[in-house]
mmCIF file of C-alpha atoms and ligand atoms in Angstrom:
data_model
loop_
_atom_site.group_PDB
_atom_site.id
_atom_site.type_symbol
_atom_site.label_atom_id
_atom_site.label_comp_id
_atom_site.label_asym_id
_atom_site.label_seq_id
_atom_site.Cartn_x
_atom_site.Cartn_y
_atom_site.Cartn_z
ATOM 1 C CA UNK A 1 11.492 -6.021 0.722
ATOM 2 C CA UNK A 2 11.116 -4.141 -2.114
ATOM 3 C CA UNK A 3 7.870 -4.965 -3.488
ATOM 4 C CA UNK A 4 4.654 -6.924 -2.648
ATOM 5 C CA UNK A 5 2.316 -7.742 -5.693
ATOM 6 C CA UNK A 6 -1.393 -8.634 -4.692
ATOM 7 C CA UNK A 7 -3.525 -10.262 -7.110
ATOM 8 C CA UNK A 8 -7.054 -11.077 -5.882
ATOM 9 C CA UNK A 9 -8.404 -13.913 -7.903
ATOM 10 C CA UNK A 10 -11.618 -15.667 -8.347
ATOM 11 C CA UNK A 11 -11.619 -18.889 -10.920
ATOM 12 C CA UNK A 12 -8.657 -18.098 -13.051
ATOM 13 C CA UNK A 13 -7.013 -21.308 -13.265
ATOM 14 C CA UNK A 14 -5.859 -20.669 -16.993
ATOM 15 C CA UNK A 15 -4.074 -17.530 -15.933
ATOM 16 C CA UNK A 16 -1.908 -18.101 -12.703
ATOM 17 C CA UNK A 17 0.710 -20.289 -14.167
ATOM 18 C CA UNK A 18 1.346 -17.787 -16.896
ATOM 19 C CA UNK A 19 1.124 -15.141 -15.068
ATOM 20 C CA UNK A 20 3.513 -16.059 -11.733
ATOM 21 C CA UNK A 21 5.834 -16.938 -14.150
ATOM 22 C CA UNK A 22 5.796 -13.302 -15.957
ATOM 23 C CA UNK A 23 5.877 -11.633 -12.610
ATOM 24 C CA UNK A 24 9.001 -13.896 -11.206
ATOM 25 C CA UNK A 25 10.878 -12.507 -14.663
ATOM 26 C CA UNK A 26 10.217 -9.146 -14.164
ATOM 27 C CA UNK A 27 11.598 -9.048 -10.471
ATOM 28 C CA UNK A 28 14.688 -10.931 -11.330
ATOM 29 C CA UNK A 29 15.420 -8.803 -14.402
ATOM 30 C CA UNK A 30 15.332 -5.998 -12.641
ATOM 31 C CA UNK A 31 16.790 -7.121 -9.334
ATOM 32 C CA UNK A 32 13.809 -6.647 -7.246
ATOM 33 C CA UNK A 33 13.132 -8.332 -3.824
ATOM 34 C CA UNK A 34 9.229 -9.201 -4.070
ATOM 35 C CA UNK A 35 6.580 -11.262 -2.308
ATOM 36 C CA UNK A 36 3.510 -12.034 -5.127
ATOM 37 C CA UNK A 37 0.174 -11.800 -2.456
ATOM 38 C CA UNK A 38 -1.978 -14.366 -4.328
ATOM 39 C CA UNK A 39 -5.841 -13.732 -2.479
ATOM 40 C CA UNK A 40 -8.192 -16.763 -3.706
ATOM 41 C CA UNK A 41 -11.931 -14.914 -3.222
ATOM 42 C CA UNK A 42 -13.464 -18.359 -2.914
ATOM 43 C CA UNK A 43 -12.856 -19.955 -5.833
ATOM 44 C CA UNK A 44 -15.044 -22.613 -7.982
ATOM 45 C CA UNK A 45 -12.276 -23.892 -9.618
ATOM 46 C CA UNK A 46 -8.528 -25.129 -9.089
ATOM 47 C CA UNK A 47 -7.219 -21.842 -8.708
ATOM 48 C CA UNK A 48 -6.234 -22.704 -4.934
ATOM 49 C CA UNK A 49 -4.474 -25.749 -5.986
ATOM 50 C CA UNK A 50 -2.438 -23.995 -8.731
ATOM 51 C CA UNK A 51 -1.356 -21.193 -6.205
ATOM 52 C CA UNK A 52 -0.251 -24.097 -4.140
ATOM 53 C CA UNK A 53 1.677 -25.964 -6.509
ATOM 54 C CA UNK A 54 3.367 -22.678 -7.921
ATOM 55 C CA UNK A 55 5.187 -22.048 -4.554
ATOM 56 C CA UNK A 56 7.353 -24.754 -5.031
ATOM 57 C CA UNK A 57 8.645 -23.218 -8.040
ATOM 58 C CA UNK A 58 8.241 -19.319 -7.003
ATOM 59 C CA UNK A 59 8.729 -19.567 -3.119
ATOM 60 C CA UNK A 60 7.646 -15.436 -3.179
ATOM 61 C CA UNK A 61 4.171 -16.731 -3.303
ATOM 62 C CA UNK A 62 1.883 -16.038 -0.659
ATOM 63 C CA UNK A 63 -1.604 -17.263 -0.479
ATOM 64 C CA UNK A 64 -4.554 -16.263 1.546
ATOM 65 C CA UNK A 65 -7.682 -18.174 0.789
ATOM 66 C CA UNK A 66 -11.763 -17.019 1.553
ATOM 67 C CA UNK A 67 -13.553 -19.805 2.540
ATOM 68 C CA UNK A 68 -16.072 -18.083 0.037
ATOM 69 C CA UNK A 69 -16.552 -15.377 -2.332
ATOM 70 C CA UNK A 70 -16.148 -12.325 -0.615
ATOM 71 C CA UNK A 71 -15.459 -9.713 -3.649
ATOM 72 C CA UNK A 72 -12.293 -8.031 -5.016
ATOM 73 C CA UNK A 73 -12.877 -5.344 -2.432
ATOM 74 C CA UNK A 74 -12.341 -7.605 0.371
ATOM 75 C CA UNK A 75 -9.648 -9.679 -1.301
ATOM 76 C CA UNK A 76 -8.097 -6.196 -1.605
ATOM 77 C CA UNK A 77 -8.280 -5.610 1.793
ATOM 78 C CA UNK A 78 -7.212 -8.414 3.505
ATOM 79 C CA UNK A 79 -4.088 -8.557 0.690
ATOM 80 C CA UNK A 80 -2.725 -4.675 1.963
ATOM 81 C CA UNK A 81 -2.828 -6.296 5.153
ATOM 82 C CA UNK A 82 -0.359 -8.871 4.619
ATOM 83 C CA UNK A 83 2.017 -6.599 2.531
ATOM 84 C CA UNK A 84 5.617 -6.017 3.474
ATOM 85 C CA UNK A 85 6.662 -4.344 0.480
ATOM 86 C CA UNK A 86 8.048 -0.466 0.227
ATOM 87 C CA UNK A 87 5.817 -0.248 -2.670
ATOM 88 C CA UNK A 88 2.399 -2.362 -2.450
ATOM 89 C CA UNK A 89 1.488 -3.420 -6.634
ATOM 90 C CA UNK A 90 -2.014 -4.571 -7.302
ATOM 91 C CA UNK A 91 -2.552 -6.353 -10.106
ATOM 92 C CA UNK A 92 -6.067 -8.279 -12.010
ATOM 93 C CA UNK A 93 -5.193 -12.098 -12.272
ATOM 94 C CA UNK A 94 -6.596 -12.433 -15.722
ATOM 95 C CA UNK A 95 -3.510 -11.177 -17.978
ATOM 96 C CA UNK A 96 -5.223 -8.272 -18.656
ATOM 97 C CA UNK A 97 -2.680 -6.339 -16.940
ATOM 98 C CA UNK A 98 1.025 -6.519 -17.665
ATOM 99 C CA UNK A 99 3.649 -7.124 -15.171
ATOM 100 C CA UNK A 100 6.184 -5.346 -17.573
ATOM 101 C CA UNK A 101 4.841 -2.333 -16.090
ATOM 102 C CA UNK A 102 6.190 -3.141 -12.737
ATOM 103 C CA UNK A 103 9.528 -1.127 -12.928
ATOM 104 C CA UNK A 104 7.933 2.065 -14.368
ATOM 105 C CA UNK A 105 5.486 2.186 -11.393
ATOM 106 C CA UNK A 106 7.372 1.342 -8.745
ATOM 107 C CA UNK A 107 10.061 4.209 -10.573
ATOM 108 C CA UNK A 108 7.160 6.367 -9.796
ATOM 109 C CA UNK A 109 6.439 5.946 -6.106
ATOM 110 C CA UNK A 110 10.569 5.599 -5.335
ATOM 111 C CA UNK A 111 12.303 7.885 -6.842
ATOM 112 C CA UNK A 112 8.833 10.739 -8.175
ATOM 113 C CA UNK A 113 7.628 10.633 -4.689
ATOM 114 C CA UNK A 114 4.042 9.760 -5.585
ATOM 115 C CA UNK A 115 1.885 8.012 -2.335
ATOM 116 C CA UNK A 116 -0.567 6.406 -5.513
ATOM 117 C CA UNK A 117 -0.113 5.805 -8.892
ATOM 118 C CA UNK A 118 -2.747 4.312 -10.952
ATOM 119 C CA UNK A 119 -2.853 2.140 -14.365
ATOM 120 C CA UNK A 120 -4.470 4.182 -17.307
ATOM 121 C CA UNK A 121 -5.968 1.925 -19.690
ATOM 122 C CA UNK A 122 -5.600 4.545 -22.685
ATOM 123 C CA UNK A 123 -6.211 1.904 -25.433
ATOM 124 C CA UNK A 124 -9.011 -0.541 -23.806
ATOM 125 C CA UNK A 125 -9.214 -3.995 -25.068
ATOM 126 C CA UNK A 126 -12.982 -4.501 -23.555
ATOM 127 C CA UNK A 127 -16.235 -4.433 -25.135
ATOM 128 C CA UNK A 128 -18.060 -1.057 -26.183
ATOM 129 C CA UNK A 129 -20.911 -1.576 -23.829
ATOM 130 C CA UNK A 130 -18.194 -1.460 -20.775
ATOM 131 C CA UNK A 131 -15.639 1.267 -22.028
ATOM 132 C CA UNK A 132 -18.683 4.118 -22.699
ATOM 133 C CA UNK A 133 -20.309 3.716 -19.095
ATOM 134 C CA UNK A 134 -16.314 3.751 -17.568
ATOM 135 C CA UNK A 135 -15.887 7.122 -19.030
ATOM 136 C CA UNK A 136 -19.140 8.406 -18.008
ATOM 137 C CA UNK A 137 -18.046 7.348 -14.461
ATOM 138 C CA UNK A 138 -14.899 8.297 -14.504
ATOM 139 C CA UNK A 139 -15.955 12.151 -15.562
ATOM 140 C CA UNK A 140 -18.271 12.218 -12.353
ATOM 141 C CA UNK A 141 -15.540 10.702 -10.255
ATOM 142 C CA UNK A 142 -13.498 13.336 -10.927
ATOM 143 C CA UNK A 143 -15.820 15.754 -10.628
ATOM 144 C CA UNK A 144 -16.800 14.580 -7.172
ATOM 145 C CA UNK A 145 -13.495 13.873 -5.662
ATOM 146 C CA UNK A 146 -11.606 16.633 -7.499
ATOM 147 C CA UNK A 147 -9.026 13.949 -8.448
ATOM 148 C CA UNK A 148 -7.448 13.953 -11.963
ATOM 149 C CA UNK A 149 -7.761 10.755 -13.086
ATOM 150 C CA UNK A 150 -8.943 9.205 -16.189
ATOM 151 C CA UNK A 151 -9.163 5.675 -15.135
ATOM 152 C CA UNK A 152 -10.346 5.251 -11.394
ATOM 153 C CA UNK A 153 -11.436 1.236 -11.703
ATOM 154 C CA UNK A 154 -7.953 0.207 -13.301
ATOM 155 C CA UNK A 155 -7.013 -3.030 -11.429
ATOM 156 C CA UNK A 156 -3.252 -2.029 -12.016
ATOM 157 C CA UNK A 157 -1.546 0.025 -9.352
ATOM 158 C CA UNK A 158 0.840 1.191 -7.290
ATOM 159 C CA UNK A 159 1.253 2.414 -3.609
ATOM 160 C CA UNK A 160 3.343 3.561 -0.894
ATOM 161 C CA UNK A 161 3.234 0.829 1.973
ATOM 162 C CA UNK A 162 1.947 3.262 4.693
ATOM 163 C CA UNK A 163 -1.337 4.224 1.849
ATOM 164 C CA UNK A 164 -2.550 0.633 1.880
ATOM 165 C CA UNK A 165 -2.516 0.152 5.529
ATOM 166 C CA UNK A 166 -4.248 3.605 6.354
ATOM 167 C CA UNK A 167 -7.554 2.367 4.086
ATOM 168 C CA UNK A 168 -9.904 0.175 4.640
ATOM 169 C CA UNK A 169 -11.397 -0.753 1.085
ATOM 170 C CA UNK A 170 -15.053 -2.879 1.945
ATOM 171 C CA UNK A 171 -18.216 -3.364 -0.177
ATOM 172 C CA UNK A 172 -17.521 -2.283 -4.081
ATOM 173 C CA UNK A 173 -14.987 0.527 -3.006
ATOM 174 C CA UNK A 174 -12.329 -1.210 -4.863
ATOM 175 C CA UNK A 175 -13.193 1.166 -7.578
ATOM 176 C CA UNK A 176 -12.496 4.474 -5.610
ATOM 177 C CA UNK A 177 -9.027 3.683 -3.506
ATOM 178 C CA UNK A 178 -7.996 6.784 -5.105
ATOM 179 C CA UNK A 179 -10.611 8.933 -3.296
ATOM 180 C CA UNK A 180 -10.450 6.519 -0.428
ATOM 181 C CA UNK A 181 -6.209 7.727 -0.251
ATOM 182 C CA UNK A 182 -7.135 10.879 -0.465
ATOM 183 C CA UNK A 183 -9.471 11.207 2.185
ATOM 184 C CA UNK A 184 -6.807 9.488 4.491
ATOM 185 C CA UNK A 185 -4.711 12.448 3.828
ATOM 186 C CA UNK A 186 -2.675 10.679 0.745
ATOM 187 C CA UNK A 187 -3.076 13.469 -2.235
ATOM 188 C CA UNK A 188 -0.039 13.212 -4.138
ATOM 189 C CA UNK A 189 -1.883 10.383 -6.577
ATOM 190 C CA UNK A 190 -0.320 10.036 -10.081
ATOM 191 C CA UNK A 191 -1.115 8.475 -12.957
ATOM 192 C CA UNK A 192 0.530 6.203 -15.776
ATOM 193 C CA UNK A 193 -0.388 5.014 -19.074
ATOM 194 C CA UNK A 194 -0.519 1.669 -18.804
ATOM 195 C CA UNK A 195 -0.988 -1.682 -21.730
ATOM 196 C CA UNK A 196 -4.188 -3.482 -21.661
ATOM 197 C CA UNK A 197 -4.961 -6.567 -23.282
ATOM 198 C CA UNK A 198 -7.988 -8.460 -24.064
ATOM 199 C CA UNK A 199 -8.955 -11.305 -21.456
ATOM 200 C CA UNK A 200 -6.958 -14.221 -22.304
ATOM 201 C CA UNK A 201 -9.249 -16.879 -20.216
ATOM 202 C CA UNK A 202 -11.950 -17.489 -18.441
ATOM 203 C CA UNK A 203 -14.704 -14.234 -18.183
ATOM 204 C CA UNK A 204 -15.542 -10.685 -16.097
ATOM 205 C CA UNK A 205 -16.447 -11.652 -12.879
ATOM 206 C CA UNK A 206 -18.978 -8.023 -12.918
ATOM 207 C CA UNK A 207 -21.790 -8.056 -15.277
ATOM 208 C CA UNK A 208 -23.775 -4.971 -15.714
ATOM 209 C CA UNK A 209 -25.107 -4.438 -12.329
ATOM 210 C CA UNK A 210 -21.396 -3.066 -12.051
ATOM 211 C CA UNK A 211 -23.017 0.448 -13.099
ATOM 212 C CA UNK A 212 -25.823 0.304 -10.553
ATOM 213 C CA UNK A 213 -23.256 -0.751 -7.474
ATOM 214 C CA UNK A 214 -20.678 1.612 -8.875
ATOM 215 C CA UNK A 215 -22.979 4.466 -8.416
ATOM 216 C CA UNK A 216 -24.454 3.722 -5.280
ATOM 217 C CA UNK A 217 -20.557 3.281 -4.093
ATOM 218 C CA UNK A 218 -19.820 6.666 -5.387
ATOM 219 C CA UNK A 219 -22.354 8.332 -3.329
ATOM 220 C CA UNK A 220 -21.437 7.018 -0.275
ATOM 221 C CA UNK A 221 -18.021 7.336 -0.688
ATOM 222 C CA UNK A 222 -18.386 11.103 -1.046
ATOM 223 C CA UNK A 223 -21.001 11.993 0.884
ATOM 224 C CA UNK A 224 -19.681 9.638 4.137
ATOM 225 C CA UNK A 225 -15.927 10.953 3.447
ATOM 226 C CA UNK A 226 -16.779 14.721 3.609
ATOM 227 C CA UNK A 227 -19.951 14.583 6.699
ATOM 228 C CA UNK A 228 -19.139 11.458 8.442
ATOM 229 C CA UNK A 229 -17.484 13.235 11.688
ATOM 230 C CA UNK A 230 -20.329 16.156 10.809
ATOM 231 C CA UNK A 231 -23.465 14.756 9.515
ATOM 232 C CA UNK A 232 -25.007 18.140 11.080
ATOM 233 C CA UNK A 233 -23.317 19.645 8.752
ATOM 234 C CA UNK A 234 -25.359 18.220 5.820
ATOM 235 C CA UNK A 235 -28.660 17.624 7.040
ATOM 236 C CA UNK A 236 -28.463 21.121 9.309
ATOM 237 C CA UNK A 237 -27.983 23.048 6.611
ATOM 238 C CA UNK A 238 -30.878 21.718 4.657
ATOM 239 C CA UNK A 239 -33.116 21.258 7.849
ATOM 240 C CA UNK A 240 -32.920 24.704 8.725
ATOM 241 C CA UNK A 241 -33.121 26.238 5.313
ATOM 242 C CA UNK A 242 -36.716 24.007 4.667
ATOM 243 C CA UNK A 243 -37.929 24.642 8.130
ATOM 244 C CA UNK A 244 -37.309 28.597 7.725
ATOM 245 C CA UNK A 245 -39.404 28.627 3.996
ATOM 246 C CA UNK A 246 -41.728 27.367 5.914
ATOM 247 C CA UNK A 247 -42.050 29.291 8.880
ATOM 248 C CA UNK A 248 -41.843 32.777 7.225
ATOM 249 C CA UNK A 249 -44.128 31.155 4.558
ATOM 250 C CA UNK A 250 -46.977 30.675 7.359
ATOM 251 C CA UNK A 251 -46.021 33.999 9.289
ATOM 252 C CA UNK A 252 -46.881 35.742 5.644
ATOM 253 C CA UNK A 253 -50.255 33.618 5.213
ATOM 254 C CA UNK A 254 -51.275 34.824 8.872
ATOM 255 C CA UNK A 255 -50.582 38.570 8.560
ATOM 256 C CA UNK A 256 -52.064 38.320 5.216
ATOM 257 C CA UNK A 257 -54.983 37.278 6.351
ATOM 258 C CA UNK A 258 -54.990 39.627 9.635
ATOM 259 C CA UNK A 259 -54.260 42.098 6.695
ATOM 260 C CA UNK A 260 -57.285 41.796 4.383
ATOM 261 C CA UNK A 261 -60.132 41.123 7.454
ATOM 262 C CA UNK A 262 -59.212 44.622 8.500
ATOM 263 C CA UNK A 263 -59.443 46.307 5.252
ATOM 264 C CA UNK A 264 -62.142 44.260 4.785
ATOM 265 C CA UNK A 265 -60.953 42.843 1.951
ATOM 266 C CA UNK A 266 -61.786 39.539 0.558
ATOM 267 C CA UNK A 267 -59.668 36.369 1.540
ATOM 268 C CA UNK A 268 -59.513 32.961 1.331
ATOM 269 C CA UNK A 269 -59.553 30.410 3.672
ATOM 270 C CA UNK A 270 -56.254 29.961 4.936
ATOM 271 C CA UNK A 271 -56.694 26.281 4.460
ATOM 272 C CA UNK A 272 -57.732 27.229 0.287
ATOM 273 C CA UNK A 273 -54.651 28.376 -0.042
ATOM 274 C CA UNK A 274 -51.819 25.681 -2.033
ATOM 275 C CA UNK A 275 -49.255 27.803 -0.160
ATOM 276 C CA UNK A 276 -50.384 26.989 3.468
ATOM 277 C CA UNK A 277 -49.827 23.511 2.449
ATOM 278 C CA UNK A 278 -46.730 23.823 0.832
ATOM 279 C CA UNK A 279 -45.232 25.991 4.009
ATOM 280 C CA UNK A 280 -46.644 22.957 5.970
ATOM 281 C CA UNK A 281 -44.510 20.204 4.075
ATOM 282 C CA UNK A 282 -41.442 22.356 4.525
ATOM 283 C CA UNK A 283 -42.036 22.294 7.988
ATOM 284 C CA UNK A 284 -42.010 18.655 8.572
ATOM 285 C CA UNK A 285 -39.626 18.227 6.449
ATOM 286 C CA UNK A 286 -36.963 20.846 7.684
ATOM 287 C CA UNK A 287 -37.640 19.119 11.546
ATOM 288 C CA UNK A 288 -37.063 16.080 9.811
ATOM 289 C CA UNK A 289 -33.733 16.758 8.407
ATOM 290 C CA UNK A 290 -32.717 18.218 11.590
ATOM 291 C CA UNK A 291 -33.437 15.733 14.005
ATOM 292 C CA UNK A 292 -31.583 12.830 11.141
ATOM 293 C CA UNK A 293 -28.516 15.611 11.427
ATOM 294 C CA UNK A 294 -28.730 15.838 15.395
ATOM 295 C CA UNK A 295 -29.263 11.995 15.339
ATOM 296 C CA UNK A 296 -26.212 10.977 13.234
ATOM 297 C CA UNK A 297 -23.961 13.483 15.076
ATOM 298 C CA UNK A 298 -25.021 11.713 18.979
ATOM 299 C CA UNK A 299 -24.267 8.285 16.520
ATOM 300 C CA UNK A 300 -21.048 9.693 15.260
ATOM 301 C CA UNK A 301 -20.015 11.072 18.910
ATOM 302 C CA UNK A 302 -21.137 7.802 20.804
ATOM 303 C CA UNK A 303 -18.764 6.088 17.659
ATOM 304 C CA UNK A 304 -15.588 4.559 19.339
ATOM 305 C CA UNK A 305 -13.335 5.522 15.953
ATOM 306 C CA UNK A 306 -14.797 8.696 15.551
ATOM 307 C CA UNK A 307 -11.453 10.387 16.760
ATOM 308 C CA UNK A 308 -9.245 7.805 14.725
ATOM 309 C CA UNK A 309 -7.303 10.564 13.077
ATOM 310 C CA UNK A 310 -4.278 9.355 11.370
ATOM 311 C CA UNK A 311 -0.756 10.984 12.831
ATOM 312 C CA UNK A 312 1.451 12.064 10.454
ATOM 313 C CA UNK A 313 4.100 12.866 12.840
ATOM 314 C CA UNK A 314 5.090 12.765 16.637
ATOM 315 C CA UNK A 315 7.591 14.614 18.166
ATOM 316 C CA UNK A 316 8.618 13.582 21.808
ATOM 317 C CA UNK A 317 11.343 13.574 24.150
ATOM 318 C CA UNK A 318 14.134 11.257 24.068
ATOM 319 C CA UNK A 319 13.689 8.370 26.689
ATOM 320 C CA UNK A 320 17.054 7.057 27.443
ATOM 321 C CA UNK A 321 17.012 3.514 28.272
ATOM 322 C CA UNK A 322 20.807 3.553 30.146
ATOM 323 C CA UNK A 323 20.537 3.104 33.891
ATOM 324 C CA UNK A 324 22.605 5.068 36.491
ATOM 325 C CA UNK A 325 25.891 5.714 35.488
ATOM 326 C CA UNK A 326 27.955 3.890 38.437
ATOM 327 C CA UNK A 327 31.239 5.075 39.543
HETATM 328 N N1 UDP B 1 -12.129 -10.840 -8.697
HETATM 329 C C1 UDP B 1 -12.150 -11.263 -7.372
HETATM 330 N N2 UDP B 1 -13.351 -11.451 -6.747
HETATM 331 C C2 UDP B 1 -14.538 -11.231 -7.376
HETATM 332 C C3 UDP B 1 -14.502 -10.766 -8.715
HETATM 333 C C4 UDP B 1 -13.291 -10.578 -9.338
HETATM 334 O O1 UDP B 1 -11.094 -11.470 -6.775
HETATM 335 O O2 UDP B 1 -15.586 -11.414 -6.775
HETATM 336 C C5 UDP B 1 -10.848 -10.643 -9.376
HETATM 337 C C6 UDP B 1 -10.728 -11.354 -10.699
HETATM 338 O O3 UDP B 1 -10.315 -12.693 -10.541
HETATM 339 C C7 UDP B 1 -9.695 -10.519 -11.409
HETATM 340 C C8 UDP B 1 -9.981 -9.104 -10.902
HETATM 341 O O4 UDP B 1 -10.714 -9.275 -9.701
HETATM 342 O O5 UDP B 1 -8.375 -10.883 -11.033
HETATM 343 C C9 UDP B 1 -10.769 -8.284 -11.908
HETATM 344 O O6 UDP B 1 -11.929 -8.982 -12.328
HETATM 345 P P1 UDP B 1 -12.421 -9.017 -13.831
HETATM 346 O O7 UDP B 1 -11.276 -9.224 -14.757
HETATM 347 O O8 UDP B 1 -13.539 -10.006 -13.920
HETATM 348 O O9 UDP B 1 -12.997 -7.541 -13.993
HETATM 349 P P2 UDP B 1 -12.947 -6.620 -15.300
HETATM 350 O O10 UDP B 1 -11.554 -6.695 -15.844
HETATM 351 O O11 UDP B 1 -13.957 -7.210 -16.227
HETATM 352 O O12 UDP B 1 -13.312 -5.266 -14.779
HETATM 353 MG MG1 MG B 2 -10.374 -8.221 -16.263
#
């Protein structure tokens, strides 16, 4: 099989017959063998009975159905797992996205050798109050995961099989499968300019508590992808740094004060002093960072996947499977 297109979809009833029947052109015009991964997150509508009566016409159709909303993310997910295809095409149900770019992407993972190549909505068809925030995010996505691309959240993209089975895209993450790839050892990630077009039905499943999630998302996605086999790493570092301030802080107080009684000089109080209490706070604090780090790493140890490292290759001897030659 050539290609498997997965399209999550959550009440898009206007779109699906258009849209199956765009995809099915595209694949016969250019020859392709192709299964069209339809995911219904739980929808309201009659989405699910649409997708059903399509396959009688487009027998590529495949349809997995939540029993309730579960998010793109998860409709993601669960789509990678059923794919087949040599190249894995996600795609936004709503028409936004157009299946003429199919061949071009595809081109790009076959023949350019890319693991990822993602849709780059150069000319946006979506209101102002969405497209200013994206490139905000996008900047510190790039900043943070050292990836050059200008479009991280585009629903359009492209993927060597074995890149879609190695992640495992939960919560919001759907907007960082890029960084997700990368961290699973996937960095040859590409990009293409891709058409947009304004929503033809139906409206944007996110509102603006996209922003909030997204960020939160980012975060994690860092932070857990570069210390979640170290977490010592992190909080050590910080731990010790706070709880040394503070120690050499208070040795400094207590000589000082040593200090001055013998030259009989006039001191405070130790206790007057703002920077006995701030060497006091750094204290806690730094033992407090260290024992999260120490705790996390016992977690992380105790953690069954912990040593779930992906092999890239295995070399080992032949087994020959003939019995004793006889004669
Ligand atoms: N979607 C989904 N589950 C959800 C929300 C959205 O499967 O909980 C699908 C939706 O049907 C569409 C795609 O994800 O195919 C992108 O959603 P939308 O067009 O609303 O997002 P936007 O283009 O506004 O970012
Ligand atoms: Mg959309």
């Amino acid at each position: 099989m050539d290609i498997s297109v997965i399209v999550p979809l959550f009440n898009e009833e206007e779109s699906l017959p258009e849209l199956t029947a765009w995809i099915d052109r595209v694949m016969k015009a250019n020859n392709f063998i192709y299964e069209l991964i339809m995911v219904d997150d739980g929808s309201k509508d009659r989405s699910w009975e649409i997708v059903k009566s399509l396959r009688g016409q487009y027998p590529a159709i495949q349809g997995i159905k939540f029993n309730r909303n579960y998010g793109k993310s998860a409709a993601l997910n669960r789509g990678f797992a059923a794919a087949h295809g040599e190249v894995v095409i996600t795609m936004d149900a709503d028409l936004q996205d157009s299946p003429d770019e199919i061949p071009g992407l595809y081109r790009k993972i076959v023949e350019e050798g890319f693991d990822l190549v993602s849709g780059w909505k150069e000319k946006r068809y979506d209101p102002i109050s969405k497209t200013i925030p994206s490139k905000f995010f996008n900047y510190v996505t790039r900043k943070l995961s050292g990836i050059q691309l200008n479009d991280f959240n585009c629903g359009l993209k492209a993927y060597r099989l074995e890149v879609v089975k190695s992640v495992q895209v939960y919560g919001e993450m759907h907007r960082y499968i890029p960084v997700l790839a990368k961290w699973a050892g996937f960095s040859n990630i590409g990009e293409q300019v891709v058409q947009h077009r304004a929503r033809k039905y139906g409206e944007t499943k996110f509102g603006l508590e996209r922003f909030v999630h997204g960020f939160l998302d980012l975060l994690s996605v860092t932070f857990v992808s570069r210390f979640k086999k170290k977490p010592m790493h992190f909080f050590g570092v910080f731990g010790t740094l706070s709880f040394m301030m503070g120690f050499f802080t208070t040795l400094y107080l207590i000589f000082n004060k040593i200090y001055c009684l013998y030259q009989h000089m006039p001191v405070r109080e130790i206790v007057d002093q703002p920077l006995f209490y701030i060497a006091l706070v750094a204290v806690v604090i730094g033992m407090q960072l260290f024992l999260a780090g120490f705790i996390s790493e016992l977690l992380v140890m105790k953690n069954d996947h912990s040593n779930d490292y992906l092999v890239a290759d295995v070399i080992e001897n032949e087994v020959t499977t003939e019995g004793p030659v006889e004669g």
